[in-house]
Short mmCIF file of C-alpha atoms in Angstrom, two decimals:
data_model
loop_
_atom_site.label_atom_id
_atom_site.label_comp_id
_atom_site.label_asym_id
_atom_site.label_seq_id
_atom_site.Cartn_x
_atom_site.Cartn_y
_atom_site.Cartn_z
CA MET F 1 -255.18 73.11 -161.80
CA ASN F 2 -258.30 73.43 -163.98
CA VAL F 3 -260.63 70.42 -163.89
CA LEU F 4 -263.46 69.74 -166.33
CA PHE F 5 -266.30 67.26 -165.81
CA LEU F 6 -267.59 65.93 -169.14
CA ALA F 7 -271.05 64.31 -169.09
CA GLU F 8 -274.47 64.95 -170.53
CA ASN F 9 -276.26 64.69 -167.18
CA PRO F 10 -274.90 66.63 -164.14
CA LEU F 11 -276.33 63.95 -161.85
CA PHE F 12 -273.54 61.68 -163.07
CA TYR F 13 -270.72 63.73 -161.51
CA VAL F 14 -272.47 65.82 -158.84
CA GLU F 15 -271.06 63.64 -156.03
CA TYR F 16 -267.47 64.07 -157.27
CA ALA F 17 -267.99 67.81 -157.81
CA SER F 18 -269.37 68.18 -154.27
CA ARG F 19 -266.17 66.74 -152.83
CA MET F 20 -264.13 69.25 -154.82
CA GLU F 21 -266.33 72.13 -153.74
CA ASN F 22 -266.02 71.11 -150.07
CA ALA F 23 -262.24 71.11 -150.51
CA ASN F 24 -262.37 74.59 -152.15
CA LEU F 25 -261.19 73.16 -155.48
CA PRO F 26 -262.64 74.87 -158.62
CA PHE F 27 -264.11 72.92 -161.52
CA TRP F 28 -265.91 73.47 -164.83
CA THR F 29 -268.47 71.39 -166.69
CA ALA F 30 -269.36 70.56 -170.29
CA HIS F 31 -272.53 68.76 -171.35
CA ASN F 32 -271.93 68.58 -175.09
CA VAL F 33 -269.16 68.95 -177.65
CA ASN F 34 -269.97 72.62 -178.31
CA ASP F 35 -269.56 73.49 -174.61
CA LEU F 36 -266.31 71.57 -174.69
CA HIS F 37 -264.95 73.64 -177.59
CA VAL F 38 -265.94 76.92 -175.93
CA LEU F 39 -264.15 76.07 -172.69
CA PHE F 40 -260.98 74.87 -174.41
CA SER F 41 -260.91 78.02 -176.52
CA ARG F 42 -261.13 80.32 -173.49
CA MET F 43 -258.94 78.59 -170.88
CA THR F 44 -256.38 75.88 -170.31
CA ILE F 45 -257.84 72.62 -169.05
CA ASP F 46 -255.40 70.39 -167.15
CA LEU F 47 -257.65 67.45 -166.30
CA VAL F 48 -260.82 66.03 -167.89
CA LEU F 49 -262.97 63.59 -165.89
CA ALA F 50 -265.41 62.09 -168.35
CA ASP F 51 -268.43 59.82 -168.52
CA TYR F 52 -267.47 56.84 -170.68
CA ASN F 53 -270.99 56.89 -172.12
CA PHE F 54 -270.79 60.58 -173.08
CA THR F 55 -270.56 59.52 -176.70
CA ASP F 56 -269.82 56.44 -178.76
CA PHE F 57 -266.04 56.28 -178.59
CA ASN F 58 -265.96 53.74 -181.40
CA LYS F 59 -267.35 56.41 -183.73
CA PHE F 60 -265.95 59.58 -182.17
CA ASP F 61 -262.88 59.64 -179.92
CA VAL F 62 -263.41 62.70 -177.71
CA PHE F 63 -259.92 62.53 -176.20
CA LYS F 64 -258.21 62.39 -179.59
CA HIS F 65 -260.42 65.22 -180.84
CA ILE F 66 -259.66 67.69 -178.05
CA ASN F 67 -256.03 66.55 -177.79
CA GLU F 68 -255.50 67.75 -181.35
CA LYS F 69 -256.98 71.11 -180.35
CA GLN F 70 -255.11 71.79 -177.11
CA GLY F 71 -252.41 69.19 -176.47
CA ASN F 72 -250.95 68.37 -173.07
CA PHE F 73 -253.70 67.44 -170.61
CA ILE F 74 -254.93 64.36 -168.73
CA PHE F 75 -258.10 62.55 -169.76
CA LEU F 76 -259.62 60.05 -167.28
CA PHE F 77 -262.90 58.16 -167.15
CA LEU F 78 -265.08 58.03 -164.06
CA ASN F 79 -266.76 54.79 -165.15
CA GLU F 80 -264.85 52.58 -167.56
CA PRO F 81 -266.92 49.51 -168.53
CA ARG F 82 -264.53 47.07 -166.85
CA SER F 83 -264.55 46.45 -163.11
CA ILE F 84 -262.39 48.83 -161.05
CA SER F 85 -261.83 47.93 -157.41
CA ASN F 86 -260.13 51.22 -156.50
CA LEU F 87 -260.71 54.31 -158.64
CA PHE F 88 -257.69 56.24 -157.33
CA ILE F 89 -255.22 53.39 -157.94
CA HIS F 90 -256.70 52.92 -161.42
CA TRP F 91 -256.15 56.61 -162.18
CA GLU F 92 -252.64 56.52 -160.73
CA ASP F 93 -251.71 53.55 -162.94
CA LYS F 94 -253.27 55.23 -166.00
CA ILE F 95 -251.34 58.46 -165.47
CA ASN F 96 -248.07 56.63 -164.80
CA GLU F 97 -248.63 54.75 -168.04
CA CYS F 98 -249.74 57.60 -170.32
CA TRP F 99 -248.66 60.89 -168.68
CA PRO F 100 -245.85 60.08 -166.20
CA ASP F 101 -244.35 63.57 -166.51
CA LEU F 102 -247.62 65.19 -165.40
CA TRP F 103 -247.89 63.35 -162.06
CA THR F 104 -247.46 65.88 -159.23
CA THR F 105 -248.31 66.13 -155.54
CA GLU F 106 -251.05 68.63 -156.41
CA LEU F 107 -252.60 66.21 -158.91
CA GLU F 108 -252.43 63.31 -156.46
CA SER F 109 -254.16 65.34 -153.72
CA LEU F 110 -256.88 66.44 -156.13
CA LEU F 111 -257.58 62.90 -157.39
CA ARG F 112 -257.72 61.64 -153.81
CA VAL F 113 -260.41 64.21 -153.06
CA VAL F 114 -262.46 63.25 -156.12
CA ALA F 115 -262.10 59.49 -155.52
CA ASN F 116 -262.70 59.88 -151.78
CA GLN F 117 -259.36 58.23 -151.00
CA PRO F 118 -257.71 60.55 -148.45
CA PHE F 119 -254.22 59.98 -147.12
CA LEU F 120 -254.02 57.75 -144.07
CA GLY F 121 -253.82 59.34 -140.65
CA ASP F 122 -250.74 61.24 -139.56
CA SER F 123 -249.82 58.49 -137.11
CA VAL F 124 -249.49 56.03 -139.98
CA LEU F 125 -247.84 58.36 -142.47
CA GLU F 126 -245.49 60.07 -140.02
CA PRO F 127 -242.01 59.94 -141.57
CA HIS F 128 -239.23 58.01 -139.92
CA ARG F 129 -236.42 59.89 -138.21
CA VAL F 130 -232.77 58.92 -138.15
CA GLN F 131 -232.65 59.66 -134.41
CA ASP F 132 -235.41 57.08 -133.84
CA LEU F 133 -233.40 54.47 -135.77
CA LEU F 134 -230.24 55.15 -133.78
CA THR F 135 -232.14 55.05 -130.48
CA ARG F 136 -233.74 51.78 -131.50
CA MET F 137 -230.33 50.30 -132.22
CA LYS F 138 -228.94 51.40 -128.82
CA VAL F 139 -231.96 50.11 -126.91
CA GLY F 140 -231.77 46.78 -128.72
CA GLU F 141 -228.13 46.32 -127.81
CA ALA F 142 -228.79 47.34 -124.19
CA GLN F 143 -231.67 44.86 -123.90
CA GLN F 144 -229.38 42.10 -125.08
CA GLN F 145 -226.81 42.97 -122.42
CA VAL F 146 -229.52 42.84 -119.76
CA GLN F 147 -230.61 39.39 -120.92
CA LEU F 148 -227.03 38.13 -120.70
CA GLU F 149 -226.71 39.55 -117.19
CA LEU F 150 -229.93 37.84 -116.10
CA SER F 151 -228.68 34.53 -117.49
CA ARG F 152 -225.50 34.81 -115.46
CA GLN F 153 -227.45 35.42 -112.27
CA ASN F 154 -229.92 32.61 -113.06
CA LEU F 155 -232.83 35.00 -112.81
CA VAL F 156 -236.10 34.28 -114.62
CA VAL F 157 -238.30 37.11 -115.84
CA GLU F 158 -241.90 35.95 -115.73
CA ASP F 159 -244.68 37.55 -117.73
CA ASN F 160 -246.13 40.62 -116.00
CA LYS F 161 -243.56 40.41 -113.16
CA ILE F 162 -240.40 42.36 -112.46
CA PRO F 163 -237.51 40.34 -110.89
CA GLU F 164 -237.16 40.99 -107.19
CA LYS F 165 -233.37 41.26 -107.40
CA PRO F 166 -232.35 44.42 -109.29
CA VAL F 167 -229.70 44.25 -111.99
CA GLU F 168 -227.81 46.82 -114.01
CA GLN F 169 -230.05 48.71 -116.53
CA GLN F 170 -233.12 47.07 -114.97
CA GLU F 171 -235.32 49.94 -116.27
CA LEU F 172 -235.00 48.54 -119.79
CA ILE F 173 -236.84 45.32 -118.86
CA LYS F 174 -240.50 45.59 -119.80
CA LEU F 175 -243.40 43.85 -118.08
CA LYS F 176 -244.01 41.58 -121.05
CA ARG F 177 -241.40 39.53 -122.84
CA GLU F 178 -240.21 40.88 -126.16
CA PRO F 179 -237.87 39.36 -128.76
CA VAL F 180 -234.22 39.95 -128.04
CA TRP F 181 -232.60 42.17 -130.65
CA GLU F 182 -229.93 40.48 -132.71
CA PRO F 183 -226.73 42.46 -133.32
CA TYR F 184 -226.84 44.53 -136.50
CA SER F 185 -224.79 43.15 -139.36
CA ASP F 186 -222.16 45.24 -141.15
CA GLU F 187 -224.44 45.33 -144.19
CA GLU F 188 -227.34 46.72 -142.15
CA ARG F 189 -225.15 49.36 -140.53
CA LYS F 190 -223.85 50.37 -143.95
CA LEU F 191 -227.42 50.68 -145.23
CA VAL F 192 -228.42 52.93 -142.31
CA ALA F 193 -225.30 55.07 -142.83
CA GLU F 194 -226.17 55.51 -146.52
CA PHE F 195 -229.74 56.43 -145.59
CA ILE F 196 -228.43 59.13 -143.23
CA LYS F 197 -226.50 60.68 -146.14
CA VAL F 198 -229.57 60.62 -148.41
CA LYS F 199 -231.76 62.05 -145.65
CA LYS F 200 -229.52 65.12 -145.42
CA VAL F 201 -230.24 66.17 -149.01
CA CYS F 202 -233.84 65.06 -149.62
CA LYS F 203 -237.06 64.03 -147.92
CA MET F 204 -237.18 60.26 -148.12
CA SER F 205 -238.67 57.76 -145.68
CA PHE F 206 -236.72 54.68 -144.66
CA SER F 207 -239.33 52.49 -146.38
CA GLU F 208 -238.76 54.35 -149.66
CA PHE F 209 -235.01 53.99 -149.17
CA LEU F 210 -235.31 50.22 -148.62
CA LEU F 211 -237.36 49.89 -151.82
CA LEU F 212 -234.80 51.96 -153.73
CA ASP F 213 -232.07 49.62 -152.45
CA LEU F 214 -234.12 46.64 -153.67
CA PHE F 215 -234.50 48.19 -157.14
CA ARG F 216 -230.77 48.94 -157.28
CA ARG F 217 -229.83 45.39 -156.28
CA ARG F 218 -232.11 44.05 -158.99
CA LYS F 219 -231.37 46.69 -161.63
CA ASP F 220 -232.79 45.94 -165.09
CA ALA F 221 -234.80 43.05 -163.61
CA LEU F 222 -238.55 42.92 -162.95
CA VAL F 223 -239.61 43.65 -159.37
CA PRO F 224 -243.24 42.65 -158.65
CA LEU F 225 -245.42 44.25 -156.01
CA SER F 226 -245.34 41.04 -153.95
CA ASP F 227 -241.55 41.34 -153.51
CA MET F 228 -241.88 44.96 -152.36
CA LEU F 229 -244.53 44.02 -149.79
CA GLU F 230 -242.41 41.11 -148.56
CA LEU F 231 -239.34 43.32 -148.15
CA LEU F 232 -241.27 45.80 -145.97
CA ASP F 233 -243.07 42.97 -144.12
CA MET F 234 -246.48 44.27 -145.23
CA LYS F 235 -249.63 42.27 -145.87
CA GLU F 236 -251.08 42.43 -149.37
CA ASP F 237 -254.16 44.56 -148.77
CA GLU F 238 -255.57 47.72 -150.31
CA ASN F 239 -254.02 50.15 -147.82
CA ASN F 240 -250.54 48.68 -148.11
CA VAL F 241 -250.72 48.59 -151.90
CA ARG F 242 -251.52 52.33 -151.86
CA LYS F 243 -248.51 52.89 -149.61
CA ILE F 244 -246.24 51.06 -152.06
CA TYR F 245 -247.45 53.24 -154.94
CA ARG F 246 -246.74 56.37 -152.87
CA TYR F 247 -243.25 55.06 -152.11
CA ILE F 248 -242.68 54.44 -155.83
CA HIS F 249 -243.79 57.99 -156.59
CA GLY F 250 -241.33 59.32 -153.98
CA ILE F 251 -238.48 57.24 -155.43
CA ARG F 252 -239.22 58.57 -158.92
CA ASN F 253 -239.08 62.15 -157.65
CA TYR F 254 -235.75 61.41 -155.97
CA LEU F 255 -234.22 59.89 -159.11
CA GLU F 256 -235.41 62.80 -161.27
CA LYS F 257 -233.54 65.25 -159.00
CA GLN F 258 -230.26 63.34 -159.29
CA GLU F 259 -228.63 65.14 -162.21
CA GLU F 260 -225.67 62.77 -162.37
CA SER F 261 -227.89 59.67 -162.39
CA LYS F 262 -229.15 58.15 -165.64
CA GLN F 263 -231.46 55.72 -163.86
CA SER F 264 -235.25 55.81 -163.93
CA LEU F 265 -237.96 53.66 -162.40
CA VAL F 266 -240.14 52.26 -165.19
CA ARG F 267 -243.59 50.72 -164.88
CA ILE F 268 -243.49 47.48 -166.90
CA LYS F 269 -247.08 46.53 -166.21
CA LYS F 270 -249.50 46.88 -163.32
CA GLY F 271 -247.69 46.06 -160.10
CA VAL F 272 -244.33 45.39 -161.80
CA TYR F 273 -241.48 47.92 -161.99
CA SER F 274 -237.82 47.96 -163.02
CA LEU F 275 -234.90 50.31 -162.43
CA VAL F 276 -233.23 50.91 -165.80
CA CYS F 277 -230.57 53.19 -167.28
CA GLU F 278 -231.41 55.72 -169.99
CA ASP F 279 -229.13 53.90 -172.45
CA PHE F 280 -230.59 50.48 -171.56
CA GLY F 281 -231.16 48.38 -174.67
CA GLN F 282 -229.22 50.71 -176.97
CA SER F 283 -226.48 49.17 -179.08
CA LYS F 284 -222.91 50.25 -178.45
CA GLU F 285 -221.04 51.77 -181.34
#
């Protein structure tokens, strides 16, 4: 992917360029319109990261000018005049709005390097496994059986103490009290079974699958970011919002690969999405 920094003064983008260089990512620079024309005439530029003050955009729209010359590329500002709390999320929203077909894993990784927004640690981003889910279900049911057995024997498990009298499956009792698992409902079991089928054909985390189920249940309706966070029991902070956007990107990739599906996940406005059909809103003949 060929990246071009567009600014009159190199001091403006040297920090961003340094991050790319440290990550062994190539880049080119243009300090005036003539340099810009030369580069576009000799190579294909995929991404332009520009200084908003490079020129007076009210008099001369640089993006429109070079778009007419070359065509399909992404044009982003490093410093739009309005306040931006998170540069990467701003870019992600802009691309999803203007160039949704150009969003790729390679582009996301590159923008994270430039914006200094790396992925979270492996321990946080480690994908869920079906075996872990099944084990969790079995352990939960076993813990409930142990609690019932203790009640029958009138034994009390105190914090940080193990009952003196052993009972069946005693090894499952932990030193500290934990909530007793409620039996899984038929609906929950059905959801896990469906996830197992999806997991066999594509890479999808359980969190992404739960969000996809939410979008399907509320098809053609607006689903705000707050509802997504509530479903996954996540606090509304910057890290969790980034996670939600990654999940949405994963769901979009999944839907695009389903040839028989006519559904797509559409961004209505910032933080609001809807699952719609391709023929949504068209009149029937």
